[in-house]
Short mmCIF file of C-alpha atoms in Angstrom, two decimals:
data_model
loop_
_atom_site.label_atom_id
_atom_site.label_comp_id
_atom_site.label_asym_id
_atom_site.label_seq_id
_atom_site.Cartn_x
_atom_site.Cartn_y
_atom_site.Cartn_z
CA MET A 1 -1.66 15.46 3.12
CA LYS A 2 -0.07 12.02 3.24
CA ILE A 3 2.63 12.69 5.75
CA ALA A 4 5.45 10.55 7.07
CA ALA A 5 6.85 12.17 10.18
CA GLU A 6 9.69 11.21 12.49
CA THR A 7 11.18 13.16 15.38
CA TYR A 8 14.28 12.51 17.49
CA PHE A 9 15.80 14.66 20.22
CA PRO A 10 19.39 13.77 21.17
CA ASN A 11 18.97 15.29 24.66
CA PRO A 12 15.95 16.06 26.88
CA PRO A 13 14.29 19.34 25.82
CA ALA A 14 15.28 22.38 27.84
CA PRO A 15 12.70 24.41 29.79
CA GLU A 16 10.36 26.25 27.46
CA ASP A 17 11.96 29.66 28.02
CA GLU A 18 15.43 28.25 27.33
CA GLN A 19 14.72 26.08 24.30
CA PRO A 20 16.76 26.84 21.20
CA PRO A 21 14.75 27.59 18.07
CA VAL A 22 13.49 24.86 15.74
CA VAL A 23 13.83 25.70 12.07
CA VAL A 24 11.66 23.94 9.49
CA ARG A 25 12.79 24.11 5.87
CA ARG A 26 12.65 22.23 2.59
CA TYR A 27 14.75 19.08 2.32
CA ASP A 28 18.02 19.57 0.40
CA GLU A 29 19.25 16.28 -1.01
CA ALA A 30 22.82 17.52 -1.41
CA THR A 31 23.27 18.50 2.26
CA ASP A 32 20.60 16.59 4.23
CA LYS A 33 20.63 13.06 2.85
CA ALA A 34 23.14 11.52 5.27
CA ALA A 35 21.58 13.18 8.33
CA VAL A 36 18.07 12.09 7.37
CA GLU A 37 19.17 8.50 6.82
CA GLU A 38 20.81 8.47 10.26
CA LEU A 39 17.66 9.92 11.85
CA GLU A 40 15.45 7.27 10.27
CA ARG A 41 17.81 4.54 11.39
CA ARG A 42 17.41 5.76 14.99
CA CYS A 43 13.63 5.82 14.60
CA GLU A 44 13.27 2.23 13.41
CA VAL A 45 10.03 0.76 14.73
CA GLY A 46 10.30 -2.14 17.13
CA GLN A 47 10.24 -3.26 20.74
CA PRO A 48 13.24 -4.82 22.49
CA GLY A 49 13.10 -8.60 22.30
CA LYS A 50 10.33 -8.64 19.70
CA PRO A 51 10.41 -8.89 15.89
CA SER A 52 10.31 -5.58 14.05
CA LEU A 53 9.78 -4.56 10.44
CA VAL A 54 12.38 -2.09 9.15
CA THR A 55 12.09 0.02 5.98
CA ASP A 56 15.04 0.67 3.67
CA LEU A 57 14.54 3.63 1.31
CA MET A 58 17.66 2.57 -0.62
CA GLY A 59 19.42 5.90 -0.38
CA ASP A 60 16.47 8.02 -1.55
CA PRO A 61 14.63 9.57 1.44
CA ILE A 62 12.04 11.19 -0.83
CA ALA A 63 11.30 8.03 -2.81
CA ARG A 64 7.92 7.29 -1.22
CA VAL A 65 6.36 10.53 -2.45
CA ARG A 66 8.11 10.97 -5.80
CA ASN A 67 5.26 9.33 -7.71
CA PHE A 68 2.83 12.12 -6.77
CA VAL A 69 2.72 15.29 -8.85
CA SER A 70 2.28 17.49 -5.76
CA HIS A 71 4.76 16.46 -3.08
CA ILE A 72 7.21 17.98 -0.65
CA MET A 73 9.68 16.93 2.03
CA LEU A 74 10.64 19.13 4.98
CA VAL A 75 13.21 18.76 7.75
CA ALA A 76 13.32 20.26 11.25
CA GLU A 77 16.61 21.51 12.67
CA TYR A 78 17.09 21.80 16.43
CA GLY A 79 19.63 23.63 18.57
CA ASP A 80 22.60 25.80 17.81
CA VAL A 81 24.29 23.05 15.77
CA ARG A 82 21.19 22.73 13.57
CA GLU A 83 20.89 18.97 13.99
CA ILE A 84 18.09 17.44 11.94
CA VAL A 85 15.58 15.99 14.42
CA GLY A 86 12.43 15.71 12.31
CA VAL A 87 11.34 14.75 8.83
CA ILE A 88 8.01 15.16 7.10
CA ARG A 89 6.91 14.03 3.64
CA GLY A 90 3.71 15.28 2.11
CA CYS A 91 1.61 14.94 -1.00
CA ILE A 92 -1.81 16.07 -2.17
CA LYS A 93 -4.12 14.43 -4.68
CA THR A 94 -7.74 14.50 -5.83
CA VAL A 95 -9.85 11.47 -4.88
CA THR A 96 -13.47 10.34 -4.73
CA SER A 97 -15.34 10.90 -1.47
CA GLY A 98 -17.65 7.91 -1.84
CA LYS A 99 -20.54 10.24 -2.61
CA ARG A 100 -22.33 11.10 -5.87
CA SER A 101 -23.73 14.44 -6.92
CA SER A 102 -27.50 14.57 -6.39
CA SER A 103 -27.98 16.45 -9.67
CA THR A 104 -25.61 14.64 -12.03
CA GLN A 105 -25.01 11.33 -10.20
CA LEU A 106 -21.32 11.74 -11.02
CA PRO A 107 -18.76 10.91 -8.33
CA VAL A 108 -17.80 13.78 -6.03
CA TYR A 109 -14.05 14.43 -6.03
CA VAL A 110 -12.23 16.27 -3.26
CA LYS A 111 -8.66 17.34 -2.64
CA PHE A 112 -7.38 15.09 0.08
CA ALA A 113 -4.32 15.06 2.34
CA TYR A 114 -3.02 12.34 4.67
CA ILE A 115 -1.11 12.21 7.93
CA TRP A 116 1.07 9.19 8.49
CA THR A 117 2.50 8.97 12.02
CA LYS A 118 3.86 6.31 14.37
CA GLY A 119 1.22 6.43 17.05
CA PHE A 120 -2.55 6.83 17.42
CA SER A 121 -2.20 8.87 20.64
CA HIS A 122 -0.25 11.54 18.74
CA THR A 123 -3.03 12.01 16.20
CA GLN A 124 -5.68 12.20 18.94
CA LYS A 125 -3.84 15.18 20.43
CA CYS A 126 -4.23 16.94 17.09
CA ASN A 127 -8.01 16.35 17.03
CA TYR A 128 -8.00 13.46 14.59
CA VAL A 129 -10.60 10.71 14.88
CA LYS A 130 -10.26 7.04 14.02
CA PHE A 131 -11.53 6.55 10.48
CA ARG A 132 -10.63 3.12 9.14
CA ASN A 133 -8.73 0.07 10.36
CA PRO A 134 -7.91 -1.91 7.19
CA THR A 135 -6.25 -5.30 7.42
CA VAL A 136 -2.97 -5.93 5.63
CA LEU A 137 -3.20 -9.36 3.99
CA VAL A 138 0.15 -11.02 3.28
CA GLN A 139 0.83 -14.10 1.17
CA PRO A 140 4.42 -15.47 1.33
CA VAL A 141 5.99 -16.36 -1.99
CA HIS A 142 6.91 -20.06 -1.93
CA LEU A 143 9.55 -21.81 -4.02
CA HIS A 144 6.89 -23.97 -5.68
CA SER A 145 4.28 -22.62 -8.08
CA LYS A 146 0.55 -22.68 -7.41
CA PRO A 147 -1.60 -24.62 -9.90
CA LEU A 148 -4.26 -22.69 -11.80
CA ALA A 149 -7.64 -24.10 -12.77
CA SER A 150 -7.65 -25.48 -16.33
CA ASP A 151 -11.00 -23.90 -17.22
CA ILE A 152 -9.84 -20.34 -16.48
CA MET A 153 -7.99 -17.93 -18.76
CA ILE A 154 -5.95 -14.98 -17.47
CA VAL A 155 -5.43 -12.06 -19.85
CA GLN A 156 -3.50 -8.79 -19.49
CA VAL A 157 -5.69 -5.75 -20.16
CA PRO A 158 -4.41 -2.50 -21.78
CA PRO A 159 -4.26 0.55 -19.44
CA GLN A 160 -6.83 2.49 -21.48
CA GLN A 161 -9.44 -0.22 -21.03
CA VAL A 162 -8.54 -0.69 -17.37
CA GLU A 163 -9.13 3.01 -16.76
CA LEU A 164 -12.68 2.74 -18.12
CA VAL A 165 -13.42 -0.33 -16.00
CA TYR A 166 -11.96 1.12 -12.82
CA ARG A 167 -13.79 4.42 -13.21
CA ARG A 168 -17.02 2.45 -13.54
CA VAL A 169 -16.65 -0.02 -10.67
CA PHE A 170 -14.87 2.27 -8.18
CA SER A 171 -16.77 5.52 -8.78
CA SER A 172 -18.66 5.06 -5.49
CA SER A 173 -15.61 4.04 -3.47
CA GLU A 174 -13.48 6.28 -1.28
CA PHE A 175 -10.01 7.54 -2.28
CA PHE A 176 -10.21 6.49 -5.93
CA PRO A 177 -7.62 8.81 -7.57
CA LYS A 178 -8.70 11.15 -10.31
CA ASP A 179 -5.34 10.60 -12.01
CA ILE A 180 -5.88 6.84 -12.35
CA ASP A 181 -4.47 7.09 -15.87
CA ARG A 182 -1.15 8.33 -14.47
CA LEU A 183 -1.13 5.49 -11.94
CA LEU A 184 -1.77 2.80 -14.55
CA SER A 185 0.95 4.15 -16.86
CA ASN A 186 3.58 4.36 -14.11
CA LYS A 187 6.65 2.18 -14.67
CA LEU A 188 6.07 0.52 -11.28
CA ASN A 189 2.70 -0.78 -12.44
CA LEU A 190 3.44 -4.28 -13.75
CA GLY A 191 0.09 -4.60 -15.47
CA THR A 192 -3.60 -5.32 -14.95
CA PHE A 193 -4.96 -8.82 -15.40
CA VAL A 194 -8.42 -10.29 -15.70
CA ALA A 195 -9.49 -13.90 -15.07
CA LEU A 196 -12.34 -15.26 -17.20
CA PRO A 197 -14.04 -18.62 -17.65
CA LYS A 198 -12.66 -20.09 -20.88
CA LYS A 199 -16.16 -20.87 -22.09
CA SER A 200 -17.01 -17.15 -22.12
CA VAL A 201 -13.88 -15.92 -23.93
CA SER A 202 -15.30 -16.55 -27.39
CA LYS A 203 -18.22 -14.20 -26.63
CA TRP A 204 -16.02 -11.48 -25.15
CA ASN A 205 -15.17 -8.37 -27.16
CA PRO A 206 -12.25 -6.62 -25.40
CA LYS A 207 -12.64 -3.45 -27.46
CA ALA A 208 -16.19 -2.97 -26.18
CA GLY A 209 -14.89 -2.21 -22.69
CA GLU A 210 -17.16 -4.78 -21.04
CA PHE A 211 -16.39 -8.15 -19.47
CA PRO A 212 -18.44 -11.38 -19.38
CA PRO A 213 -20.93 -11.84 -16.49
CA SER A 214 -18.26 -13.56 -14.36
CA PHE A 215 -14.77 -12.09 -14.10
CA ALA A 216 -12.09 -10.95 -11.64
CA ILE A 217 -9.60 -8.14 -12.16
CA LEU A 218 -6.57 -6.68 -10.34
CA SER A 219 -3.41 -4.64 -10.91
CA ILE A 220 0.12 -5.32 -9.65
CA TRP A 221 2.47 -2.67 -8.25
CA ASP A 222 6.21 -3.29 -7.78
CA THR A 223 7.16 -1.64 -4.47
CA LYS A 224 10.71 -2.99 -4.36
CA GLU A 225 11.88 -0.27 -6.73
CA VAL A 226 10.83 2.35 -4.14
CA PHE A 227 11.68 0.77 -0.79
CA ARG A 228 12.45 -2.58 0.77
CA LEU A 229 11.69 -4.24 4.08
CA GLN A 230 13.52 -6.45 6.54
CA VAL A 231 12.38 -8.39 9.60
CA LYS A 232 14.71 -8.00 12.58
CA GLY A 233 14.77 -9.25 16.14
CA VAL A 234 13.98 -12.89 15.37
CA SER A 235 15.67 -15.75 17.26
CA SER A 236 18.24 -18.07 15.69
CA LEU A 237 15.80 -20.95 16.14
CA THR A 238 13.18 -19.14 14.04
CA HIS A 239 15.80 -18.42 11.38
CA ALA A 240 16.69 -22.11 11.22
CA ALA A 241 13.07 -23.26 11.12
CA CYS A 242 12.24 -20.93 8.23
CA LEU A 243 15.36 -22.03 6.36
CA GLY A 244 14.28 -25.65 6.82
CA THR A 245 10.94 -25.01 5.10
CA ARG A 246 12.73 -23.53 2.09
CA VAL A 247 15.15 -26.45 1.85
CA LEU A 248 12.27 -28.95 1.88
CA ASP A 249 10.27 -26.92 -0.64
CA ALA A 250 13.27 -26.85 -3.01
CA MET A 251 13.98 -30.58 -2.64
CA VAL A 252 10.40 -31.83 -3.04
CA PRO A 253 8.41 -29.07 -4.82
CA TRP A 254 5.62 -31.49 -5.77
CA LEU A 255 4.63 -31.70 -2.08
CA LYS A 256 3.71 -27.98 -2.17
CA ILE A 257 5.25 -27.35 1.26
CA PRO A 258 4.30 -23.80 2.39
CA SER A 259 7.85 -22.50 2.76
CA VAL A 260 8.68 -19.23 4.52
CA PRO A 261 10.73 -16.85 2.31
CA ASN A 262 13.88 -15.20 3.61
CA VAL A 263 12.44 -12.00 5.03
CA PHE A 264 15.43 -11.54 7.35
CA LYS A 265 17.36 -9.85 4.55
CA ASN A 266 16.19 -6.87 2.51
CA PHE A 267 13.24 -7.89 0.35
CA GLY A 268 10.59 -6.38 -1.87
CA PHE A 269 6.95 -7.20 -2.41
CA TYR A 270 4.21 -6.94 -5.01
CA PHE A 271 1.13 -5.00 -3.99
CA MET A 272 -2.26 -5.94 -5.44
CA TYR A 273 -4.76 -3.13 -5.94
CA GLY A 274 -7.93 -2.46 -7.91
CA LEU A 275 -9.32 -5.89 -6.97
CA HIS A 276 -12.87 -6.43 -8.20
CA MET A 277 -14.98 -9.44 -9.08
CA GLU A 278 -18.45 -10.04 -10.49
CA GLY A 279 -20.70 -13.03 -11.16
CA LYS A 280 -21.21 -16.38 -9.46
CA ASP A 281 -17.70 -17.52 -10.45
CA GLY A 282 -16.12 -14.29 -9.19
CA PRO A 283 -14.59 -15.70 -5.95
CA ARG A 284 -13.03 -18.70 -7.70
CA LEU A 285 -11.68 -16.48 -10.48
CA MET A 286 -10.19 -14.09 -7.92
CA LYS A 287 -8.46 -16.91 -6.03
CA ASN A 288 -6.87 -18.10 -9.27
CA LEU A 289 -5.88 -14.57 -10.17
CA CYS A 290 -4.10 -14.24 -6.79
CA LYS A 291 -2.32 -17.54 -7.49
CA PHE A 292 -1.21 -16.05 -10.82
CA VAL A 293 0.28 -13.04 -8.98
CA HIS A 294 2.07 -15.42 -6.60
CA ASN A 295 3.59 -17.31 -9.53
CA THR A 296 4.63 -14.02 -11.15
CA ALA A 297 6.34 -12.92 -7.93
CA ARG A 298 8.01 -16.33 -7.68
CA ASN A 299 9.96 -15.50 -10.85
CA ASP A 300 11.31 -12.31 -9.24
CA PRO A 301 14.15 -13.25 -6.84
CA ASP A 302 13.80 -10.01 -4.86
CA CYS A 303 10.04 -10.33 -4.30
CA ARG A 304 9.19 -12.51 -1.31
CA VAL A 305 5.61 -11.64 -0.36
CA VAL A 306 2.40 -10.46 -2.04
CA VAL A 307 0.40 -7.84 -0.13
CA ARG A 308 -3.06 -6.32 -0.21
CA ARG A 309 -4.88 -3.88 2.11
CA SER A 310 -8.52 -4.76 2.74
CA GLN A 311 -11.45 -3.23 4.58
CA THR A 312 -14.85 -4.97 4.49
CA ASP A 313 -15.25 -5.48 0.75
CA PRO A 314 -16.44 -8.92 -0.49
CA VAL A 315 -13.17 -9.54 -2.35
CA ARG A 316 -11.38 -10.03 0.97
CA GLU A 317 -12.72 -13.55 1.52
CA ALA A 318 -11.33 -14.68 -1.83
CA ILE A 319 -7.74 -13.53 -1.20
CA PRO A 320 -5.30 -16.25 -0.08
CA HIS A 321 -3.14 -15.08 2.83
CA TRP A 322 -1.38 -16.19 5.98
CA LYS A 323 -2.95 -14.91 9.20
CA LYS A 324 0.40 -15.07 11.00
CA PHE A 325 1.96 -12.72 8.44
CA SER A 326 -1.06 -10.41 8.18
CA TRP A 327 -2.07 -7.71 10.66
CA ASP A 328 -4.93 -5.33 11.43
CA GLU A 329 -3.02 -2.52 13.18
CA ASP A 330 -3.07 -0.16 10.20
CA ILE A 331 -5.10 2.66 11.77
CA TRP A 332 -6.26 5.53 9.55
CA CYS A 333 -7.36 8.79 11.18
CA ILE A 334 -9.09 11.81 9.69
CA LYS A 335 -9.57 15.49 10.40
CA LYS A 336 -11.72 18.08 8.66
CA LEU A 337 -10.01 21.25 7.52
CA GLY A 338 -11.61 24.65 7.02
CA ARG A 339 -15.27 25.55 7.39
CA VAL A 340 -17.74 22.73 6.84
CA ASN A 341 -21.32 23.42 5.76
CA GLN A 342 -24.30 21.22 6.56
CA ASN A 343 -24.13 19.48 3.18
CA HIS A 344 -20.50 18.48 3.62
CA TYR A 345 -19.88 14.78 3.45
CA ASP A 346 -19.19 13.18 6.83
CA TRP A 347 -16.18 11.01 6.05
CA HIS A 348 -15.79 9.22 9.34
CA LYS A 349 -19.35 7.80 9.25
CA SER A 350 -19.02 6.40 5.76
CA SER A 351 -18.80 2.67 5.06
CA SER A 352 -17.88 2.70 1.39
CA VAL A 353 -15.28 0.44 -0.18
CA ILE A 354 -11.79 1.93 -0.04
CA PHE A 355 -9.59 2.10 -3.11
CA VAL A 356 -6.00 1.75 -1.91
CA ASP A 357 -3.59 3.70 -4.09
CA PRO A 358 -0.22 1.87 -4.10
CA ARG A 359 1.58 5.22 -4.14
CA ASP A 360 0.32 5.69 -0.58
CA LEU A 361 2.38 2.80 0.79
#
């Protein structure tokens, strides 16, 4: 289950034989909303004196799991006054395991659940093992646009055709969702785009479901309609320096100064997923496609960065990003549930490409 959990105790716990009961129940929006928002404010991640990234759910504590068919949110009440001290959000979906059936060669799907916590040591205590450590690649959205190569064409692809392509290229990946059609038709999906060499467009038949030998493809997800972020704990000098880059970028856009967007106020971001490229021109096409996403985000005043999670797939080297804004502390852990026979797939030893579902953010 994908779980977001937070716990806060207003006073030190009493001795075990004196502790008041903890009651876990389903979240009630009408009565729990204010208390949950206060709890999450207290649990904001960050260290004193250091920058921190704060999440704003915009008044909807259950927003991050609403886009899953099977989801739930629970709260934990502590003490005689029934103060809410814990929150958990969960969802279940069916995904590929990275393995194919030996008899049919079709992808093997499994029901999968996630745990999302604030510390690796906590998951170790529950017998979880480190599974993946994907890097979060971040590209700031500048005030100036990025030039695209003149010999490349970028085309939006209908969801039905995208589904066929994604099921083909990601069938051997891990975590590819079985309900990809639901994902692609979601209102937060801004579209799927493919970059092609112009010289090959005349020979391309979109209705055939195939692309030319060289192409790059990706989808864009609008996260700012679900939650927003804000950077806190930054010095006044850093604020001023970042503002200076934006002023220069606005005054002389032709210099292409890499300005830093205002991330010190609530902001949203576009998430790129389903990235895939083929052919000798694949890397160059992907770089131009990422520039196209940047320019699209530039036209959205509330979108200030473009984000992508990456493991070890070859697409990673073609994605423009700032190392200072990116990080590799996104630790995924895994735990087997139930009885496991000798033919069961060993997830934590796999090295398949990971398909990152934007609903998991």
